[in-house]
Amino acid sequence: MAKKQFDDDLLAGGSLNTEKDKQAKKAEKLTKKNTKSKGIAPKTVKAIKAAVCVVIVVALLVTYVATGAVRKGFVSYLGIPAHFTGMTVTNGENKAKIKVGTYNFYFASSYNNLASQQSMYEQYGIDLEQVGLKVDLTKKLSSQTYTDPDTNEEMSWAEHMHDMVVESIESVYTYYLAAVAENGGKDPEITEEQQTNIDDTLSQYEKTANSNGYTLDAYLTLAMGKGVNEAVFRTESTRQYIAQNYQSNMSANLIEEGYSEDEINAYKDENLDDLVTVDIKLFECESEDEAKEFAGKLKSDGSNFADLCSEYSTDEFYKKAYAEDGYSTEYGMTKAMLQSRGYAIATADTHEHEDGEEHSEDEETTYSGLDWLFSSDRKAGDINNYSTTVVYVISPASLSDRKTIDVRHILIAPETENGADATEATDAQWTAAFDKARDILSGWDKTEDGFAQLAMDNSSDGSAADGGLYSNVVTGQMVNSFSAWCFDDARKAGDTAIVRSDYGYHIMYFVGKNDQTIWQYTVEQTLASQDSSTLAEKLEEEYTVKENWFGSRYFEKDVDISN
């Protein structure tokens, strides 16, 4: 996949990465069930928390203002203190003085991040208190108590928010200052898309401000605090992007420098169990009894697998979708990939704890389903039903020589009412989408450049700006039907097709296979990630933040709620 940031994927919509929507819905159901009955395992909470705690680069004023929150304090009446230095971030050589107005900008950003996290957790049915986010945003932060889950130390939510703001500022300015130092003391350029995001956001805010009788600067000050105006908003948003780019490029730079064959093979030898993959057909039934029935009806050559998937699907969309074989095909699955999908065959075996004994993440866990699937005894054509999972082995576990691929596509999503998911589209809407996709493909000039232009003009996927290109695609990265087409052994450069997924119809163009095998590419990415994390930790240790006693007196650490 082309290097897209997680927040960009969220904003783009129609993302193709990893699990299909049906698996996400199953996971959501399970999460809600566990929350109501037994509570969520700490490991599960940690995973979900990591997923929702994304960096909000451009502050979402709509969220902030919607709560009725406005800024308070002495600085609301005086403009001069907003220009005082409130803190300094430095490593001894590089230094940034943080103005009070800048602090207020990050306070508003952190407030919005908190509101967004709360909303996301509530969608999963998670108790906010369980994840340390129990705070009523319709009341003053200073009137509510926060308890640190690690130390049990109590403080007000206003104090806790202040700590989060300081951490955010230190993090951004650590990478910003490092980027500037590496660029000869000048701010590096941000991407055209990032600049457009800032411009468009401010343009939207200006329209809102004007419609309510405010100038843009007055609106920003009202919502985000004294000293926050268009100039501060642009400066800090740009610096956040610079910091983000520098951090994400640390890994890319290491990859560009390259890893030796010996380094790659050494990692492979030590982590072979994590790199071997299987090719399978797989279906998740609603019950263990249905899984047994499914397996009993399955032909030894697996030829009726797709038909059975349609028969045992409970959703009308999937009854039709599964008729297309790619929906049940999982190429190049590692153990970790199957676990991330939430398939029953990849879940840990149940085990008992003695009275009073709590589960520990360090305790040894067994996976009987995965042990069966990845056993050296497996052969093509083996069938198993494990709990609710039915699996048919296409190719047993091996260190595959399958290469990464480059592919372009044009996503034509059904036009649904009120922005409903494509899975809720009517037959007529799906037919209209297919007809449009067919017409676009029939008008193609048979060149890759021509296809790229069609993608830019027609695709509703986030990759449209890149001509629909996804580079170095690996198995398990894209939704099943998309991936099954790409990694078909018969696929060759220039191939085209129209493939259906949960998101719509994809007009496919196969660019070609790359030189690296998927496992080599994966190892290189892993090594770069590990090394960049080490570099990041070292960098973060070098930079410290120190509050200025006088300037920090003017930080706006709370909100007043207008009821």
Coordinates of C-alpha atoms in Angstrom, one line a residue:
M1 CA 0.0 0.0 0.0
A2 CA 1.2 3.5 -0.7
K3 CA 2.4 5.2 2.5
K4 CA -0.7 6.8 3.9
Q5 CA -1.1 8.0 7.5
F6 CA -3.8 6.4 9.6
D7 CA -5.6 9.7 10.0
D8 CA -5.5 10.2 6.2
D9 CA -7.2 6.8 5.8
L10 CA -9.9 7.8 8.3
L11 CA -10.6 11.0 6.5
A12 CA -10.5 9.6 3.0
G13 CA -13.3 7.1 3.4
G14 CA -13.6 3.9 1.3
S15 CA -10.3 2.6 2.7
L16 CA -9.5 -1.0 1.6
N17 CA -7.1 -1.9 4.3
T18 CA -7.2 -5.2 6.3
E19 CA -10.5 -6.5 7.7
K20 CA -13.7 -6.4 5.9
D21 CA -16.6 -4.6 7.4
K22 CA -18.3 -7.8 8.4
Q23 CA -15.4 -8.7 10.6
A24 CA -15.4 -5.3 12.2
K25 CA -19.1 -5.7 13.0
K26 CA -18.5 -9.1 14.5
A27 CA -15.7 -7.7 16.6
E28 CA -17.9 -4.9 17.7
K29 CA -20.7 -7.3 18.7
L30 CA -18.2 -9.4 20.7
T31 CA -16.8 -6.3 22.4
K32 CA -20.2 -5.1 23.4
K33 CA -21.1 -8.5 24.7
N34 CA -18.0 -8.8 26.8
T35 CA -18.4 -5.3 28.2
K36 CA -21.9 -6.0 29.5
S37 CA -21.2 -9.5 30.9
K38 CA -17.6 -9.9 32.0
G39 CA -15.9 -6.6 31.3
I40 CA -13.2 -6.3 28.6
A41 CA -9.8 -7.9 29.0
P42 CA -7.0 -5.4 29.5
K43 CA -5.3 -6.5 26.4
T44 CA -8.5 -5.8 24.3
V45 CA -8.9 -2.4 25.9
K46 CA -5.3 -1.6 25.1
A47 CA -5.7 -2.6 21.5
I48 CA -8.8 -0.5 21.0
K49 CA -7.2 2.4 22.8
A50 CA -4.2 2.3 20.4
A51 CA -6.6 2.3 17.5
V52 CA -8.6 5.3 18.5
C53 CA -5.9 7.5 19.9
V54 CA -4.9 9.0 16.6
V55 CA -3.2 12.4 16.4
I56 CA -5.6 15.1 15.4
V57 CA -3.4 17.4 13.3
V58 CA -6.0 20.1 12.6
A59 CA -8.1 21.0 15.6
L60 CA -11.8 20.3 15.2
L61 CA -13.4 23.5 16.4
V62 CA -16.9 22.1 15.6
T63 CA -16.5 19.5 18.4
Y64 CA -15.1 22.1 20.8
V65 CA -17.8 24.6 20.3
A66 CA -20.6 22.1 20.1
T67 CA -20.2 21.3 23.8
G68 CA -20.9 24.9 24.7
A69 CA -17.3 25.3 26.0
V70 CA -15.6 28.7 25.8
R71 CA -12.3 29.8 27.4
K72 CA -12.0 31.5 30.7
G73 CA -9.6 33.4 32.9
F74 CA -7.8 36.7 33.4
V75 CA -6.2 36.3 30.0
S76 CA -9.7 36.5 28.3
Y77 CA -9.6 40.2 29.1
L78 CA -6.0 41.1 28.4
G79 CA -4.2 40.4 25.1
I80 CA -0.6 40.9 26.1
P81 CA -0.1 37.8 28.4
A82 CA -1.0 35.6 25.4
H83 CA 2.4 36.5 23.9
F84 CA 4.3 35.6 27.1
T85 CA 6.6 32.6 27.0
G86 CA 4.8 29.8 28.9
M87 CA 7.4 27.0 28.4
T88 CA 10.5 26.0 26.5
V89 CA 11.3 22.8 24.6
T90 CA 15.0 22.2 24.1
N91 CA 17.8 19.6 23.8
G92 CA 20.4 22.2 24.8
E93 CA 21.2 23.2 21.2
N94 CA 17.8 23.6 19.6
K95 CA 15.2 25.6 21.4
A96 CA 11.5 26.6 21.0
K97 CA 9.7 29.1 23.2
I98 CA 6.1 28.2 23.6
K99 CA 3.8 31.2 23.9
V100 CA 0.7 31.2 26.1
G101 CA -1.4 31.5 22.9
T102 CA 0.3 28.4 21.5
Y103 CA -0.5 26.5 24.7
N104 CA -4.2 27.5 24.3
F105 CA -4.2 26.1 20.8
Y106 CA -2.9 22.7 22.0
F107 CA -5.4 22.8 24.9
A108 CA -8.3 23.1 22.4
S109 CA -6.7 20.3 20.3
S110 CA -6.4 18.0 23.3
Y111 CA -10.0 18.8 24.3
N112 CA -11.2 17.8 20.9
N113 CA -9.1 14.6 20.9
L114 CA -10.6 13.7 24.3
A115 CA -14.2 14.2 22.9
S116 CA -13.4 12.1 19.9
Q117 CA -12.0 9.3 22.0
Q118 CA -15.0 9.3 24.2
S119 CA -17.3 9.1 21.1
M120 CA -15.3 6.2 19.7
Y121 CA -15.3 4.2 22.9
E122 CA -19.0 4.7 23.4
Q123 CA -19.6 3.3 19.9
Y124 CA -17.9 0.1 21.1
G125 CA -20.0 0.1 24.3
I126 CA -16.9 0.5 26.5
D127 CA -17.2 2.0 30.0
L128 CA -15.3 5.3 29.9
E129 CA -14.2 4.9 33.5
Q130 CA -12.5 1.6 32.6
V131 CA -10.2 3.4 30.1
G132 CA -9.6 6.5 32.2
L133 CA -11.9 8.8 30.1
K134 CA -14.7 9.3 32.6
V135 CA -15.3 13.1 32.4
D136 CA -18.4 15.1 31.8
L137 CA -17.6 17.6 29.1
T138 CA -20.8 19.6 29.9
K139 CA -19.2 20.6 33.2
K140 CA -16.1 22.4 34.3
L141 CA -12.9 20.3 34.2
S142 CA -11.7 21.8 37.4
S143 CA -14.7 20.5 39.3
Q144 CA -14.1 16.8 38.4
T145 CA -11.6 14.4 39.7
Y146 CA -9.2 12.2 37.7
T147 CA -7.5 9.2 39.2
D148 CA -4.3 8.1 37.5
P149 CA -4.8 4.3 36.8
D150 CA -1.1 3.6 37.4
T151 CA -0.4 5.5 40.5
N152 CA -3.9 6.0 41.9
E153 CA -3.0 9.7 42.3
E154 CA -5.9 12.0 42.3
M155 CA -6.0 15.4 40.6
S156 CA -8.6 17.5 38.9
W157 CA -9.4 16.9 35.3
A158 CA -8.2 20.4 34.5
E159 CA -4.7 19.4 35.9
H160 CA -4.8 16.1 34.0
M161 CA -5.7 17.9 30.8
H162 CA -2.8 20.3 31.4
D163 CA -0.4 17.3 31.7
M164 CA -1.7 16.0 28.4
V165 CA -1.3 19.3 26.7
V166 CA 2.3 19.6 27.9
E167 CA 3.0 16.1 26.6
S168 CA 1.5 16.9 23.3
I169 CA 3.6 20.1 22.9
E170 CA 6.8 18.3 23.9
S171 CA 6.1 15.5 21.4
V172 CA 5.3 17.8 18.5
Y173 CA 8.2 20.2 19.1
T174 CA 10.7 17.4 19.7
Y175 CA 10.2 16.2 16.1
Y176 CA 9.7 19.7 14.7
L177 CA 12.9 21.0 16.1
A178 CA 14.8 17.9 14.9
A179 CA 13.4 18.3 11.4
V180 CA 14.4 22.0 11.4
A181 CA 17.9 21.2 12.6
E182 CA 18.3 18.5 9.9
N183 CA 17.0 21.0 7.3
G184 CA 19.7 23.6 8.0
G185 CA 17.6 25.6 10.4
K186 CA 14.7 26.2 8.1
D187 CA 11.2 24.7 8.2
P188 CA 10.8 21.8 5.8
E189 CA 8.0 22.0 3.3
I190 CA 4.8 20.1 4.0
T191 CA 3.0 18.3 1.3
E192 CA 0.5 20.0 -1.0
E193 CA -2.3 17.9 0.4
Q194 CA -1.4 18.9 3.9
Q195 CA -1.3 22.6 3.0
T196 CA -4.7 22.2 1.3
N197 CA -6.1 20.6 4.5
I198 CA -5.1 23.6 6.5
D199 CA -6.4 26.0 4.0
D200 CA -9.7 24.2 3.6
T201 CA -10.2 23.9 7.3
L202 CA -9.7 27.6 7.9
S203 CA -11.9 28.4 5.0
Q204 CA -14.7 26.4 6.5
Y205 CA -14.2 28.1 9.9
E206 CA -14.2 31.5 8.3
K207 CA -17.6 30.8 6.7
T208 CA -19.0 29.6 10.1
A209 CA -17.5 32.7 11.8
N210 CA -18.9 35.1 9.3
S211 CA -22.3 33.5 9.4
N212 CA -22.4 34.2 13.2
G213 CA -21.1 37.8 12.9
Y214 CA -17.4 37.1 13.8
T215 CA -14.2 37.6 12.0
L216 CA -12.1 34.4 11.6
D217 CA -9.6 35.7 14.3
A218 CA -12.3 36.5 16.7
Y219 CA -13.9 33.1 16.2
L220 CA -10.7 31.2 16.8
T221 CA -10.0 33.2 19.9
L222 CA -13.5 32.5 21.3
A223 CA -13.2 28.8 20.6
M224 CA -9.6 28.1 21.3
G225 CA -8.4 30.8 23.7
K226 CA -6.7 34.2 23.8
G227 CA -3.8 34.5 21.4
V228 CA -5.1 31.9 19.0
N229 CA -5.7 33.5 15.6
E230 CA -5.3 32.5 12.0
A231 CA -1.5 33.0 12.1
V232 CA -1.1 30.8 15.2
F233 CA -3.5 28.2 13.8
R234 CA -1.5 28.0 10.5
T235 CA 1.9 28.0 12.3
E236 CA 1.0 25.3 14.7
S237 CA -0.9 23.1 12.2
T238 CA 2.1 23.4 9.9
R239 CA 4.5 22.4 12.6
Q240 CA 2.4 19.5 13.6
Y241 CA 2.6 18.3 10.0
I242 CA 6.4 18.8 9.9
A243 CA 6.7 16.8 13.1
Q244 CA 4.5 14.1 11.7
N245 CA 6.4 13.9 8.5
Y246 CA 9.7 13.7 10.2
Q247 CA 8.6 10.9 12.5
S248 CA 7.1 8.9 9.7
N249 CA 10.1 9.4 7.4
M250 CA 12.5 8.0 10.0
S251 CA 11.4 4.5 9.0
A252 CA 11.3 5.4 5.3
N253 CA 14.9 6.8 5.5
L254 CA 16.2 3.6 7.1
I255 CA 14.6 1.5 4.3
E256 CA 16.1 3.8 1.7
E257 CA 19.5 3.2 3.3
G258 CA 18.8 -0.5 3.0
Y259 CA 19.3 -3.6 5.0
S260 CA 21.8 -6.2 4.0
E261 CA 20.8 -9.7 2.9
D262 CA 22.5 -11.1 6.0
E263 CA 20.4 -8.8 8.3
I264 CA 17.2 -9.8 6.6
N265 CA 18.0 -13.5 6.7
A266 CA 19.1 -13.3 10.4
Y267 CA 15.7 -11.9 11.3
K268 CA 14.0 -14.5 9.2
D269 CA 15.9 -17.3 10.9
E270 CA 14.9 -16.0 14.4
N271 CA 11.3 -15.3 13.5
L272 CA 10.4 -17.9 10.9
D273 CA 7.2 -18.9 12.8
D274 CA 5.9 -15.4 12.3
L275 CA 6.6 -15.3 8.6
V276 CA 5.3 -18.5 7.2
T277 CA 1.9 -18.2 5.6
V278 CA -1.1 -20.3 4.4
D279 CA -3.5 -19.9 1.5
I280 CA -7.0 -20.9 2.6
K281 CA -10.7 -20.6 2.0
L282 CA -12.4 -19.6 5.3
F283 CA -15.9 -18.9 6.5
E284 CA -17.1 -17.8 10.0
C285 CA -20.4 -19.4 10.8
E286 CA -22.9 -18.1 13.4
S287 CA -22.6 -21.3 15.5
E288 CA -20.5 -24.4 16.0
D289 CA -23.4 -26.6 14.8
E290 CA -23.6 -24.6 11.6
A291 CA -19.8 -24.9 11.1
K292 CA -20.1 -28.7 11.5
E293 CA -22.9 -28.8 8.9
F294 CA -21.0 -26.6 6.5
A295 CA -17.9 -28.8 6.8
G296 CA -20.0 -31.9 6.3
K297 CA -21.4 -30.6 3.0
L298 CA -18.1 -29.3 1.7
K299 CA -16.7 -31.3 -1.3
S300 CA -13.2 -32.7 -1.0
D301 CA -11.9 -30.4 -3.7
G302 CA -13.5 -27.3 -2.1
S303 CA -15.4 -26.5 -5.3
N304 CA -18.7 -25.7 -3.5
F305 CA -17.1 -23.5 -0.8
A306 CA -18.5 -20.2 -2.2
D307 CA -21.9 -21.7 -2.6
L308 CA -21.9 -22.8 1.0
C309 CA -20.8 -19.4 2.2
S310 CA -23.8 -17.9 0.4
E311 CA -26.1 -20.5 2.0
Y312 CA -24.8 -20.0 5.5
S313 CA -24.6 -16.1 5.3
T314 CA -27.4 -14.4 7.3
D315 CA -27.0 -11.0 5.6
E316 CA -28.6 -10.6 2.2
F317 CA -25.6 -8.6 0.9
Y318 CA -23.2 -11.4 1.7
K319 CA -25.5 -14.1 0.4
K320 CA -24.9 -12.6 -3.0
A321 CA -21.3 -11.4 -2.5
Y322 CA -20.0 -14.8 -1.4
A323 CA -21.1 -16.2 -4.7
E324 CA -17.9 -14.5 -5.9
D325 CA -15.2 -16.9 -4.8
G326 CA -12.7 -14.1 -3.8
Y327 CA -14.8 -13.2 -0.8
S328 CA -13.8 -16.4 1.1
T329 CA -10.2 -16.6 -0.1
E330 CA -7.4 -15.6 2.2
Y331 CA -4.0 -15.6 0.5
G332 CA -0.8 -15.4 2.4
M333 CA -2.2 -15.4 5.9
T334 CA 0.2 -15.4 8.9
K335 CA -0.9 -16.4 12.4
A336 CA -1.0 -12.7 13.4
M337 CA -3.2 -11.8 10.4
L338 CA -5.7 -14.5 11.3
Q339 CA -5.7 -13.3 14.9
S340 CA -6.3 -9.7 13.8
R341 CA -9.3 -10.9 11.8
G342 CA -10.9 -12.3 15.0
Y343 CA -11.5 -15.7 13.4
A344 CA -12.4 -18.4 16.0
I345 CA -9.7 -20.7 14.7
A346 CA -7.2 -18.1 15.7
T347 CA -8.4 -17.5 19.2
A348 CA -6.6 -18.7 22.3
D349 CA -7.6 -21.9 24.0
T350 CA -9.7 -21.5 27.1
H351 CA -7.9 -22.0 30.4
E352 CA -8.9 -21.9 34.1
H353 CA -7.4 -19.7 36.8
E354 CA -7.4 -20.6 40.4
D355 CA -9.6 -18.6 42.8
G356 CA -8.1 -15.1 43.2
E357 CA -5.6 -15.6 40.4
E358 CA -5.8 -12.9 37.7
H359 CA -4.9 -13.3 34.0
S360 CA -1.5 -12.1 33.1
E361 CA -0.3 -11.1 29.6
D362 CA 2.9 -12.9 30.3
E363 CA 1.4 -16.3 30.9
E364 CA 1.8 -18.9 28.1
T365 CA -1.2 -19.2 25.7
T366 CA -2.0 -22.0 23.4
Y367 CA -3.8 -21.9 20.0
S368 CA -5.0 -25.3 19.0
G369 CA -6.7 -24.0 15.8
L370 CA -3.5 -22.3 14.6
D371 CA -1.4 -25.3 15.6
W372 CA -3.5 -27.5 13.3
L373 CA -3.6 -25.1 10.4
F374 CA 0.2 -24.4 10.5
S375 CA 1.3 -27.9 11.2
S376 CA 3.8 -29.5 8.9
D377 CA 1.3 -32.4 8.5
R378 CA -1.1 -30.1 6.6
K379 CA -1.6 -30.6 2.9
A380 CA -3.7 -29.0 0.2
G381 CA -7.4 -30.1 0.4
D382 CA -7.4 -30.5 4.2
I383 CA -10.7 -29.4 5.8
N384 CA -11.4 -28.5 9.4
N385 CA -14.1 -26.9 11.4
Y386 CA -12.8 -25.3 14.6
S387 CA -15.5 -23.8 16.8
T388 CA -17.4 -21.5 14.3
T389 CA -14.7 -21.4 11.7
V390 CA -14.7 -23.6 8.6
V391 CA -11.4 -23.7 6.7
Y392 CA -10.2 -25.4 3.5
V393 CA -6.4 -25.5 2.9
I394 CA -5.3 -24.3 -0.6
S395 CA -1.6 -24.3 0.2
P396 CA -0.1 -25.4 3.6
A397 CA 2.3 -23.3 5.7
S398 CA 5.5 -22.2 4.0
L399 CA 7.8 -19.3 3.5
S400 CA 6.2 -18.1 0.3
D401 CA 8.1 -16.7 -2.6
R402 CA 5.1 -14.6 -3.6
K403 CA 6.2 -11.0 -4.5
T404 CA 4.7 -7.7 -3.5
I405 CA 2.7 -6.1 -6.3
D406 CA 1.7 -2.7 -7.6
V407 CA -1.9 -2.2 -8.6
R408 CA -4.2 0.6 -9.6
H409 CA -7.9 0.7 -9.1
I410 CA -11.0 2.9 -9.5
L411 CA -13.6 2.5 -6.8
I412 CA -17.2 3.1 -8.0
A413 CA -19.4 3.0 -4.9
P414 CA -23.1 2.5 -5.2
E415 CA -25.0 5.8 -4.7
T416 CA -27.0 5.1 -1.5
E417 CA -29.6 7.1 0.4
N418 CA -28.3 9.3 3.2
G419 CA -24.7 8.1 2.8
A420 CA -25.5 4.5 3.8
D421 CA -22.8 1.8 3.4
A422 CA -22.5 0.1 0.1
T423 CA -23.6 -3.2 1.8
E424 CA -27.0 -1.5 2.3
A425 CA -27.4 -0.5 -1.3
T426 CA -30.3 -1.8 -3.3
D427 CA -29.9 -4.1 -6.3
A428 CA -30.7 -1.2 -8.6
Q429 CA -28.0 0.9 -7.0
W430 CA -25.4 -1.9 -7.3
T431 CA -26.4 -2.4 -11.0
A432 CA -26.0 1.3 -11.6
A433 CA -22.5 1.2 -10.1
F434 CA -21.5 -1.8 -12.2
D435 CA -22.8 -0.1 -15.4
K436 CA -20.8 3.0 -14.6
A437 CA -17.7 0.9 -13.9
R438 CA -18.1 -1.0 -17.2
D439 CA -18.6 2.3 -19.1
I440 CA -15.5 3.8 -17.6
L441 CA -13.4 0.7 -18.4
S442 CA -14.8 0.6 -22.0
G443 CA -13.7 4.2 -22.6
W444 CA -10.1 3.5 -21.4
D445 CA -7.3 4.2 -23.8
K446 CA -5.4 1.0 -22.8
T447 CA -2.5 2.8 -21.2
E448 CA -1.5 3.0 -17.6
D449 CA -1.3 6.8 -17.7
G450 CA -4.8 6.8 -19.1
F451 CA -6.1 4.5 -16.3
A452 CA -4.4 6.7 -13.7
Q453 CA -6.3 9.8 -15.1
L454 CA -9.5 7.9 -15.0
A455 CA -8.9 7.1 -11.3
M456 CA -8.2 10.7 -10.5
D457 CA -11.4 11.7 -12.3
N458 CA -13.7 9.0 -11.1
S459 CA -12.5 7.0 -8.1
S460 CA -14.1 7.5 -4.6
D461 CA -11.2 5.8 -2.9
G462 CA -8.5 7.8 -1.0
S463 CA -6.0 6.6 -3.6
A464 CA -7.6 8.7 -6.4
A465 CA -5.1 11.5 -6.0
D466 CA -2.3 9.0 -6.8
G467 CA -4.1 7.7 -9.9
G468 CA -5.5 4.8 -7.9
L469 CA -2.1 3.4 -7.1
Y470 CA -1.2 1.1 -4.3
S471 CA 2.5 0.2 -4.2
N472 CA 4.1 -2.8 -2.6
V473 CA 0.8 -4.4 -1.7
V474 CA 1.2 -7.5 0.5
T475 CA -1.2 -10.4 1.1
G476 CA -3.7 -9.6 3.9
Q477 CA -3.5 -5.9 3.3
M478 CA -6.5 -5.4 1.2
V479 CA -10.1 -6.8 1.4
N480 CA -10.4 -10.4 0.3
S481 CA -11.9 -10.0 -3.2
F482 CA -9.4 -7.3 -4.1
S483 CA -6.5 -9.3 -2.8
A484 CA -7.7 -12.6 -4.3
W485 CA -7.6 -10.9 -7.8
C486 CA -4.3 -9.3 -7.3
F487 CA -2.5 -12.4 -6.0
D488 CA -4.0 -14.9 -8.5
D489 CA -1.0 -16.9 -9.9
A490 CA -2.2 -16.2 -13.4
R491 CA -2.1 -12.4 -12.9
K492 CA 0.2 -10.5 -15.3
A493 CA 1.0 -6.8 -16.1
G494 CA -1.8 -5.0 -17.9
D495 CA -4.6 -7.3 -16.7
T496 CA -7.9 -5.5 -15.9
A497 CA -11.2 -6.6 -14.3
I498 CA -14.1 -5.3 -12.4
V499 CA -14.2 -6.8 -8.8
R500 CA -16.8 -6.3 -6.2
S501 CA -16.1 -5.6 -2.5
D502 CA -18.0 -4.2 0.5
Y503 CA -17.1 -0.8 -0.8
G504 CA -18.4 -1.0 -4.4
Y505 CA -17.0 -2.1 -7.7
H506 CA -13.2 -1.8 -8.3
I507 CA -12.0 -1.4 -11.8
M508 CA -8.6 -3.1 -11.5
Y509 CA -5.4 -2.6 -13.4
F510 CA -2.5 -4.8 -12.5
V511 CA 0.8 -2.9 -12.8
G512 CA 3.1 -5.8 -12.0
K513 CA 5.1 -7.7 -9.5
N514 CA 8.1 -6.3 -7.6
D515 CA 11.5 -7.8 -7.0
Q516 CA 11.1 -8.4 -3.3
T517 CA 9.2 -11.3 -1.8
I518 CA 6.5 -10.4 0.7
W519 CA 8.4 -11.9 3.5
Q520 CA 11.6 -10.0 2.6
Y521 CA 9.6 -6.8 2.4
T522 CA 7.9 -7.5 5.7
V523 CA 11.2 -8.1 7.4
E524 CA 12.7 -4.9 6.0
Q525 CA 9.6 -2.9 7.2
T526 CA 9.8 -4.5 10.6
L527 CA 13.5 -3.8 11.0
A528 CA 13.0 -0.2 10.0
S529 CA 10.1 0.2 12.4
Q530 CA 12.2 -1.2 15.3
D531 CA 15.2 0.9 14.5
S532 CA 13.2 4.1 14.0
S533 CA 11.5 3.4 17.3
T534 CA 14.9 3.2 18.9
L535 CA 15.9 6.5 17.3
A536 CA 12.6 8.1 18.3
E537 CA 13.1 7.0 22.0
K538 CA 16.6 8.5 22.0
L539 CA 15.4 11.7 20.4
E540 CA 12.6 12.0 23.0
E541 CA 15.1 11.5 25.8
E542 CA 17.2 14.4 24.5
Y543 CA 14.4 16.9 24.4
T544 CA 12.8 18.2 27.6
V545 CA 10.1 20.8 28.4
K546 CA 10.3 23.3 31.1
E547 CA 7.5 25.6 32.2
N548 CA 8.1 29.3 32.7
W549 CA 6.8 30.2 36.1
F550 CA 5.5 33.6 35.2
G551 CA 4.1 32.8 31.7
S552 CA 2.4 29.6 32.9
R553 CA 0.3 31.6 35.3
Y554 CA -1.7 32.7 32.2
F555 CA -2.4 29.3 30.7
E556 CA -6.1 28.8 30.2
K557 CA -6.6 25.4 31.8
D558 CA -10.3 25.1 32.1
V559 CA -13.5 25.8 30.2
D560 CA -16.7 27.5 31.1
I561 CA -19.9 25.8 30.0
S562 CA -22.6 27.9 28.5
N563 CA -25.9 26.2 29.2

